[in-house]
């Protein structure tokens, strides 16, 4: 989501200024940028919050930083939720970036897990068989094997990158134990 055509107002001594167009924001990666975005993003998601879990309703939203994951039991439920998200995001000047948005279909049946594009509310999204969300590999077959292999590979890389430190005489045994 990005800010587009946003306006701001400033409150000084309880008086609200006239609205002004925000033409430049803070630099991406800046601490203030993340804080401001999270405040606006939280307000958007708060208006969509629902109680309970996906077990007893049609949609569920998971949001962290600038990532949002929408789980829906059906395409019509997903379309309705995307409409709500777009509406609420638009109220605060955010828009969904279709180039960064992906679509995945889960099913116990391999024939129903087709990786194809999905058109939701007139916007076509790329279909994927797997993606990474919060550093976890999520696949449409709900298999954990690839995720476990990723962790084993990462551990091996770390070990072999540090093996020279373990055999070095420059480090004390106490330091090597900490490593």
Coordinates of C-alpha atoms in Angstrom, one line a residue:
X1 CA 0.0 0.0 0.0
X2 CA 1.2 3.5 -0.8
X3 CA 0.1 7.0 0.1
X4 CA -1.4 8.7 -3.0
X5 CA -3.0 12.2 -3.0
X6 CA -2.8 12.4 0.8
X7 CA -3.5 15.5 2.7
X8 CA -2.5 16.5 6.2
X9 CA -3.5 18.9 8.9
X10 CA -1.6 20.1 11.9
X11 CA -3.0 20.8 15.4
X12 CA -1.2 23.6 17.2
X13 CA -2.5 24.8 20.6
X14 CA -5.8 23.0 19.9
X15 CA -6.3 24.8 16.5
X16 CA -6.4 22.7 13.3
X17 CA -4.6 24.1 10.3
X18 CA -6.0 24.2 6.8
X19 CA -5.4 21.0 4.8
X20 CA -2.3 20.7 2.7
X21 CA -1.2 18.2 0.1
X22 CA 1.6 15.8 1.1
X23 CA 3.9 15.8 -1.9
X24 CA 6.9 14.2 -0.3
X25 CA 7.1 11.8 2.6
X26 CA 9.9 10.6 4.9
X27 CA 12.6 8.4 3.5
X28 CA 11.8 4.7 3.3
X29 CA 13.6 2.8 6.0
X30 CA 13.6 5.8 8.3
X31 CA 12.2 5.1 11.8
X32 CA 9.6 7.8 11.5
X33 CA 8.4 6.4 8.2
X34 CA 7.7 3.0 9.7
X35 CA 6.0 4.5 12.7
X36 CA 3.8 6.8 10.7
X37 CA 2.9 4.0 8.2
X38 CA 2.1 1.6 11.1
X39 CA -0.2 4.1 12.7
X40 CA -2.2 4.7 9.5
X41 CA -2.1 1.0 8.6
X42 CA -3.4 0.0 12.0
X43 CA -6.3 2.4 11.7
X44 CA -7.2 0.8 8.4
X45 CA -7.1 -2.8 9.8
X46 CA -8.8 -1.8 13.0
X47 CA -11.9 -0.9 11.0
X48 CA -11.9 -4.4 9.5
X49 CA -11.2 -6.3 12.7
X50 CA -13.4 -9.3 13.3
X51 CA -13.5 -11.5 16.3
X52 CA -12.9 -15.3 16.4
X53 CA -10.9 -17.2 13.8
X54 CA -11.2 -18.5 10.2
X55 CA -12.8 -21.6 11.8
X56 CA -16.1 -19.8 12.2
X57 CA -16.2 -17.1 9.6
X58 CA -15.4 -16.6 5.9
X59 CA -12.4 -14.4 6.1
X60 CA -9.4 -13.6 8.3
X61 CA -6.8 -10.8 8.2
X62 CA -3.3 -11.1 9.4
X63 CA -1.3 -7.9 9.4
X64 CA 2.3 -7.2 10.4
X65 CA 4.3 -4.0 9.5
X66 CA 3.4 -3.4 5.8
X67 CA 2.4 -7.0 5.0
X68 CA -1.2 -8.2 5.1
X69 CA -2.4 -11.7 4.6
X70 CA -6.1 -12.3 3.8
X71 CA -7.4 -15.8 4.2
X72 CA -10.8 -16.6 2.7
X73 CA -12.9 -19.7 2.4
X74 CA -14.1 -18.7 -1.1
X75 CA -13.4 -16.4 -4.0
X76 CA -16.6 -14.3 -3.4
X77 CA -15.6 -13.9 0.3
X78 CA -12.1 -12.8 -0.8
X79 CA -13.6 -10.3 -3.3
X80 CA -15.8 -8.8 -0.5
X81 CA -12.9 -8.5 1.9
X82 CA -10.7 -6.9 -0.8
X83 CA -13.4 -4.4 -1.5
X84 CA -13.6 -3.6 2.2
X85 CA -9.8 -3.3 2.5
X86 CA -9.6 -1.0 -0.6
X87 CA -12.4 1.2 0.7
X88 CA -10.8 1.5 4.2
X89 CA -7.3 2.0 2.8
X90 CA -8.6 4.7 0.4
X91 CA -10.1 6.6 3.3
X92 CA -6.6 7.2 4.7
X93 CA -4.9 7.7 1.3
X94 CA -3.5 4.1 0.9
X95 CA -3.8 2.0 -2.3
X96 CA -3.1 -1.7 -2.8
X97 CA -0.1 -2.3 -5.1
X98 CA -1.2 -5.1 -7.5
X99 CA 2.4 -5.8 -8.5
X100 CA 3.2 -6.8 -5.0
X101 CA 0.0 -8.6 -4.3
X102 CA -0.2 -12.3 -4.8
X103 CA -3.0 -14.9 -4.9
X104 CA -2.8 -18.5 -3.7
X105 CA -5.4 -21.2 -3.6
X106 CA -5.2 -23.9 -0.9
X107 CA -6.9 -27.2 -1.2
X108 CA -6.4 -30.8 0.0
X109 CA -7.0 -31.9 -3.6
X110 CA -4.0 -31.3 -5.9
X111 CA -6.3 -30.6 -8.9
X112 CA -7.9 -27.7 -7.0
X113 CA -4.5 -26.0 -6.2
X114 CA -4.1 -24.6 -9.7
X115 CA -1.6 -21.7 -9.9
X116 CA -3.4 -19.2 -12.1
X117 CA -4.1 -15.5 -12.0
X118 CA -7.1 -14.3 -10.2
X119 CA -9.2 -11.2 -11.1
X120 CA -10.7 -9.6 -8.0
X121 CA -12.7 -6.5 -8.3
X122 CA -11.3 -5.8 -11.8
X123 CA -7.6 -6.2 -10.8
X124 CA -5.7 -9.2 -11.9
X125 CA -3.3 -10.7 -9.3
X126 CA -0.4 -13.2 -10.0
X127 CA -1.1 -16.7 -8.8
X128 CA 1.7 -18.5 -6.8
X129 CA 2.3 -21.9 -5.4
X130 CA 4.3 -20.6 -2.5
X131 CA 5.4 -17.4 -0.9
X132 CA 7.3 -16.2 2.2
X133 CA 5.3 -14.4 4.9
X134 CA 7.1 -13.3 8.1
X135 CA 10.1 -15.4 7.1
X136 CA 8.0 -18.6 6.7
X137 CA 7.5 -20.4 3.5
X138 CA 3.8 -21.0 2.9
X139 CA 2.9 -23.4 0.1
X140 CA -0.4 -24.3 -1.4
X141 CA -0.1 -27.9 -0.5
X142 CA 0.4 -27.0 3.2
X143 CA 3.6 -29.0 3.3
X144 CA 6.3 -28.1 5.8
X145 CA 9.1 -30.1 4.1
X146 CA 10.4 -27.1 2.0
X147 CA 10.3 -24.9 5.1
X148 CA 12.3 -27.4 7.1
X149 CA 14.8 -27.7 4.3
X150 CA 15.2 -23.9 4.2
X151 CA 16.0 -24.0 7.9
X152 CA 18.5 -26.8 7.6
X153 CA 20.2 -25.0 4.7
X154 CA 20.3 -21.8 6.6
X155 CA 21.8 -23.6 9.6
X156 CA 24.4 -25.3 7.4
X157 CA 25.4 -22.0 5.8
X158 CA 25.8 -20.4 9.3
X159 CA 27.8 -23.3 10.6
X160 CA 30.2 -23.5 7.6
X161 CA 30.6 -19.7 7.6
X162 CA 31.7 -19.8 11.2
X163 CA 33.8 -23.0 11.1
X164 CA 37.0 -21.1 10.6
X165 CA 36.2 -19.1 13.8
X166 CA 35.9 -22.4 15.8
X167 CA 39.4 -23.6 14.6
X168 CA 41.0 -20.1 15.0
X169 CA 43.6 -19.7 17.8
X170 CA 42.8 -16.0 18.0
X171 CA 39.5 -16.7 19.9
X172 CA 39.4 -18.1 23.4
X173 CA 37.5 -21.3 24.2
X174 CA 35.0 -19.2 26.2
X175 CA 34.3 -17.0 23.2
X176 CA 33.9 -20.1 21.0
X177 CA 31.4 -21.5 23.4
X178 CA 29.3 -18.3 23.2
X179 CA 29.4 -18.6 19.4

